[in-house]
């Protein structure tokens, strides 16, 4: 069916309203409540690719579009915490470990563990605090690589559908969600970052990360959100 079954009528109205006010519209996928989603699930990745493909086709020739943003403040850590989601990510994490280690014995030797089956491996956040450091490290790499793969898939789909507008990708948000060097082979994108002066969300570090990445890869950096924080007791109000 038309537009892949997506209803863009409300978005069309917003874009037209902004245009009448002399404004261009940035189309950003929100991360409501910073709950994240299961970006390692191939079904979800396929659905997101499909959405961005149709979004790009609809607005590729619209002069009132400023840019696209794949994922506002990406979070590689949180995910939907129901049992089905946990079983899914646990299976995906085991598959990742199988790819990284040629055998369960090789994993045990590296991590100092004594697993006998891949099925015995649980998520590091589900086990005791003294979980093997190596396993915790691999868990972090799994989260980052799956988020990187998701962002790359969506970027590729959107750029193929709409080569006319910039695509923004945030790479330094929410607990250092993405290993920035994993995006070095991507097609041209605009790296964006949110800046929180005063340390909120680690904004100062985020800015340094994103600026360094843009500098090394010779790609532009888009500063698209500012938050100012003042110390309690100062002559300025506390909070943003």
PDB file of N, CA, C and O in Angstrom, residues 70-104:
ATOM      1  N   UNK A  70      18.913   9.812  13.077  1.00  0.00           N
ATOM      2  CA  UNK A  70      18.550   8.400  13.181  1.00  0.00           C
ATOM      3  C   UNK A  70      17.984   8.048  14.551  1.00  0.00           C
ATOM      4  O   UNK A  70      16.975   7.342  14.673  1.00  0.00           O
ATOM      5  N   UNK A  71      18.605   8.545  15.611  1.00  0.00           N
ATOM      6  CA  UNK A  71      18.236   8.056  16.943  1.00  0.00           C
ATOM      7  C   UNK A  71      18.665   9.111  17.953  1.00  0.00           C
ATOM      8  O   UNK A  71      19.851   9.359  18.143  1.00  0.00           O
ATOM      9  N   UNK A  72      17.705   9.758  18.596  1.00  0.00           N
ATOM     10  CA  UNK A  72      18.025  10.794  19.572  1.00  0.00           C
ATOM     11  C   UNK A  72      18.594  10.183  20.852  1.00  0.00           C
ATOM     12  O   UNK A  72      17.964   9.345  21.484  1.00  0.00           O
ATOM     13  N   UNK A  73      19.800  10.607  21.222  1.00  0.00           N
ATOM     14  CA  UNK A  73      20.481  10.130  22.422  1.00  0.00           C
ATOM     15  C   UNK A  73      20.448   8.600  22.520  1.00  0.00           C
ATOM     16  O   UNK A  73      19.805   8.024  23.388  1.00  0.00           O
ATOM     17  N   UNK A  74      21.171   7.940  21.616  1.00  0.00           N
ATOM     18  CA  UNK A  74      21.160   6.473  21.592  1.00  0.00           C
ATOM     19  C   UNK A  74      21.665   5.878  22.889  1.00  0.00           C
ATOM     20  O   UNK A  74      22.593   6.383  23.510  1.00  0.00           O
ATOM     21  N   UNK A  75      21.063   4.796  23.282  1.00  0.00           N
ATOM     22  CA  UNK A  75      21.398   4.134  24.535  1.00  0.00           C
ATOM     23  C   UNK A  75      21.651   2.666  24.244  1.00  0.00           C
ATOM     24  O   UNK A  75      20.743   1.931  23.872  1.00  0.00           O
ATOM     25  N   UNK A  76      22.879   2.232  24.415  1.00  0.00           N
ATOM     26  CA  UNK A  76      23.224   0.847  24.106  1.00  0.00           C
ATOM     27  C   UNK A  76      22.993  -0.089  25.278  1.00  0.00           C
ATOM     28  O   UNK A  76      23.169  -1.286  25.156  1.00  0.00           O
ATOM     29  N   UNK A  77      22.597   0.451  26.415  1.00  0.00           N
ATOM     30  CA  UNK A  77      22.554  -0.388  27.610  1.00  0.00           C
ATOM     31  C   UNK A  77      21.149  -0.879  27.936  1.00  0.00           C
ATOM     32  O   UNK A  77      20.926  -2.058  28.160  1.00  0.00           O
ATOM     33  N   UNK A  78      20.207   0.035  27.986  1.00  0.00           N
ATOM     34  CA  UNK A  78      18.861  -0.347  28.397  1.00  0.00           C
ATOM     35  C   UNK A  78      18.145  -1.096  27.280  1.00  0.00           C
ATOM     36  O   UNK A  78      18.417  -0.908  26.108  1.00  0.00           O
ATOM     37  N   UNK A  79      17.210  -1.920  27.650  1.00  0.00           N
ATOM     38  CA  UNK A  79      16.358  -2.590  26.689  1.00  0.00           C
ATOM     39  C   UNK A  79      15.088  -3.004  27.395  1.00  0.00           C
ATOM     40  O   UNK A  79      14.996  -3.001  28.620  1.00  0.00           O
ATOM     41  N   UNK A  80      14.086  -3.361  26.597  1.00  0.00           N
ATOM     42  CA  UNK A  80      12.806  -3.776  27.173  1.00  0.00           C
ATOM     43  C   UNK A  80      13.030  -4.984  28.063  1.00  0.00           C
ATOM     44  O   UNK A  80      13.501  -6.019  27.606  1.00  0.00           O
ATOM     45  N   UNK A  81      12.681  -4.862  29.340  1.00  0.00           N
ATOM     46  CA  UNK A  81      13.096  -5.844  30.337  1.00  0.00           C
ATOM     47  C   UNK A  81      12.184  -7.016  30.542  1.00  0.00           C
ATOM     48  O   UNK A  81      12.292  -7.703  31.555  1.00  0.00           O
ATOM     49  N   UNK A  82      11.235  -7.294  29.630  1.00  0.00           N
ATOM     50  CA  UNK A  82      10.388  -8.453  29.833  1.00  0.00           C
ATOM     51  C   UNK A  82      11.168  -9.736  29.560  1.00  0.00           C
ATOM     52  O   UNK A  82      12.258  -9.716  28.982  1.00  0.00           O
ATOM     53  N   UNK A  83      10.625 -10.856  29.986  1.00  0.00           N
ATOM     54  CA  UNK A  83      11.345 -12.127  29.903  1.00  0.00           C
ATOM     55  C   UNK A  83      11.647 -12.527  28.466  1.00  0.00           C
ATOM     56  O   UNK A  83      12.713 -13.086  28.175  1.00  0.00           O
ATOM     57  N   UNK A  84      10.720 -12.244  27.576  1.00  0.00           N
ATOM     58  CA  UNK A  84      10.947 -12.586  26.176  1.00  0.00           C
ATOM     59  C   UNK A  84      12.136 -11.811  25.617  1.00  0.00           C
ATOM     60  O   UNK A  84      12.987 -12.370  24.906  1.00  0.00           O
ATOM     61  N   UNK A  85      12.210 -10.511  25.973  1.00  0.00           N
ATOM     62  CA  UNK A  85      13.323  -9.686  25.496  1.00  0.00           C
ATOM     63  C   UNK A  85      14.641 -10.158  26.093  1.00  0.00           C
ATOM     64  O   UNK A  85      15.669 -10.193  25.414  1.00  0.00           O
ATOM     65  N   UNK A  86      14.625 -10.540  27.371  1.00  0.00           N
ATOM     66  CA  UNK A  86      15.852 -10.985  28.018  1.00  0.00           C
ATOM     67  C   UNK A  86      16.336 -12.298  27.392  1.00  0.00           C
ATOM     68  O   UNK A  86      17.539 -12.499  27.203  1.00  0.00           O
ATOM     69  N   UNK A  87      15.420 -13.195  27.079  1.00  0.00           N
ATOM     70  CA  UNK A  87      15.808 -14.446  26.429  1.00  0.00           C
ATOM     71  C   UNK A  87      16.394 -14.169  25.051  1.00  0.00           C
ATOM     72  O   UNK A  87      17.372 -14.803  24.631  1.00  0.00           O
ATOM     73  N   UNK A  88      15.815 -13.207  24.358  1.00  0.00           N
ATOM     74  CA  UNK A  88      16.287 -12.864  23.025  1.00  0.00           C
ATOM     75  C   UNK A  88      17.700 -12.293  23.074  1.00  0.00           C
ATOM     76  O   UNK A  88      18.584 -12.714  22.325  1.00  0.00           O
ATOM     77  N   UNK A  89      17.924 -11.333  23.972  1.00  0.00           N
ATOM     78  CA  UNK A  89      19.253 -10.717  24.015  1.00  0.00           C
ATOM     79  C   UNK A  89      20.287 -11.695  24.561  1.00  0.00           C
ATOM     80  O   UNK A  89      21.454 -11.666  24.155  1.00  0.00           O
ATOM     81  N   UNK A  90      19.881 -12.577  25.452  1.00  0.00           N
ATOM     82  CA  UNK A  90      20.821 -13.568  25.972  1.00  0.00           C
ATOM     83  C   UNK A  90      21.278 -14.491  24.843  1.00  0.00           C
ATOM     84  O   UNK A  90      22.468 -14.814  24.721  1.00  0.00           O
ATOM     85  N   UNK A  91      20.345 -14.926  24.007  1.00  0.00           N
ATOM     86  CA  UNK A  91      20.709 -15.761  22.867  1.00  0.00           C
ATOM     87  C   UNK A  91      21.609 -15.036  21.892  1.00  0.00           C
ATOM     88  O   UNK A  91      22.572 -15.610  21.367  1.00  0.00           O
ATOM     89  N   UNK A  92      21.312 -13.750  21.666  1.00  0.00           N
ATOM     90  CA  UNK A  92      22.138 -12.960  20.749  1.00  0.00           C
ATOM     91  C   UNK A  92      23.545 -12.766  21.314  1.00  0.00           C
ATOM     92  O   UNK A  92      24.533 -12.793  20.577  1.00  0.00           O
ATOM     93  N   UNK A  93      23.638 -12.580  22.639  1.00  0.00           N
ATOM     94  CA  UNK A  93      24.948 -12.420  23.269  1.00  0.00           C
ATOM     95  C   UNK A  93      25.756 -13.705  23.170  1.00  0.00           C
ATOM     96  O   UNK A  93      26.965 -13.681  22.882  1.00  0.00           O
ATOM     97  N   UNK A  94      25.120 -14.856  23.339  1.00  0.00           N
ATOM     98  CA  UNK A  94      25.832 -16.121  23.192  1.00  0.00           C
ATOM     99  C   UNK A  94      26.324 -16.311  21.769  1.00  0.00           C
ATOM    100  O   UNK A  94      27.446 -16.795  21.543  1.00  0.00           O
ATOM    101  N   UNK A  95      25.500 -15.931  20.787  1.00  0.00           N
ATOM    102  CA  UNK A  95      25.930 -16.032  19.390  1.00  0.00           C
ATOM    103  C   UNK A  95      27.137 -15.140  19.138  1.00  0.00           C
ATOM    104  O   UNK A  95      28.054 -15.516  18.395  1.00  0.00           O
ATOM    105  N   UNK A  96      27.125 -13.960  19.756  1.00  0.00           N
ATOM    106  CA  UNK A  96      28.265 -13.048  19.618  1.00  0.00           C
ATOM    107  C   UNK A  96      29.524 -13.691  20.193  1.00  0.00           C
ATOM    108  O   UNK A  96      30.596 -13.645  19.575  1.00  0.00           O
ATOM    109  N   UNK A  97      29.415 -14.327  21.360  1.00  0.00           N
ATOM    110  CA  UNK A  97      30.572 -14.970  21.982  1.00  0.00           C
ATOM    111  C   UNK A  97      31.079 -16.136  21.138  1.00  0.00           C
ATOM    112  O   UNK A  97      32.293 -16.349  21.025  1.00  0.00           O
ATOM    113  N   UNK A  98      30.168 -16.873  20.522  1.00  0.00           N
ATOM    114  CA  UNK A  98      30.573 -17.981  19.656  1.00  0.00           C
ATOM    115  C   UNK A  98      31.389 -17.474  18.471  1.00  0.00           C
ATOM    116  O   UNK A  98      32.300 -18.161  17.989  1.00  0.00           O
ATOM    117  N   UNK A  99      31.045 -16.274  18.020  1.00  0.00           N
ATOM    118  CA  UNK A  99      31.790 -15.685  16.909  1.00  0.00           C
ATOM    119  C   UNK A  99      33.162 -15.191  17.356  1.00  0.00           C
ATOM    120  O   UNK A  99      34.142 -15.243  16.596  1.00  0.00           O
ATOM    121  N   UNK A 100      33.251 -14.728  18.612  1.00  0.00           N
ATOM    122  CA  UNK A 100      34.496 -14.173  19.133  1.00  0.00           C
ATOM    123  C   UNK A 100      35.466 -15.258  19.602  1.00  0.00           C
ATOM    124  O   UNK A 100      36.683 -15.067  19.549  1.00  0.00           O
ATOM    125  N   UNK A 101      34.930 -16.389  20.068  1.00  0.00           N
ATOM    126  CA  UNK A 101      35.764 -17.463  20.610  1.00  0.00           C
ATOM    127  C   UNK A 101      35.444 -18.750  19.858  1.00  0.00           C
ATOM    128  O   UNK A 101      34.280 -19.104  19.668  1.00  0.00           O
ATOM    129  N   UNK A 102      36.483 -19.460  19.467  1.00  0.00           N
ATOM    130  CA  UNK A 102      36.282 -20.644  18.640  1.00  0.00           C
ATOM    131  C   UNK A 102      35.657 -21.796  19.396  1.00  0.00           C
ATOM    132  O   UNK A 102      35.131 -22.737  18.800  1.00  0.00           O
ATOM    133  N   UNK A 103      35.727 -21.770  20.731  1.00  0.00           N
ATOM    134  CA  UNK A 103      35.144 -22.846  21.530  1.00  0.00           C
ATOM    135  C   UNK A 103      34.828 -22.323  22.924  1.00  0.00           C
ATOM    136  O   UNK A 103      35.305 -21.256  23.330  1.00  0.00           O
ATOM    137  N   UNK A 104      34.024 -23.084  23.660  1.00  0.00           N
ATOM    138  CA  UNK A 104      33.722 -22.708  25.030  1.00  0.00           C
ATOM    139  C   UNK A 104      34.985 -22.763  25.882  1.00  0.00           C
ATOM    140  O   UNK A 104      35.153 -21.983  26.832  1.00  0.00           O
TER     141      UNK A 104
END
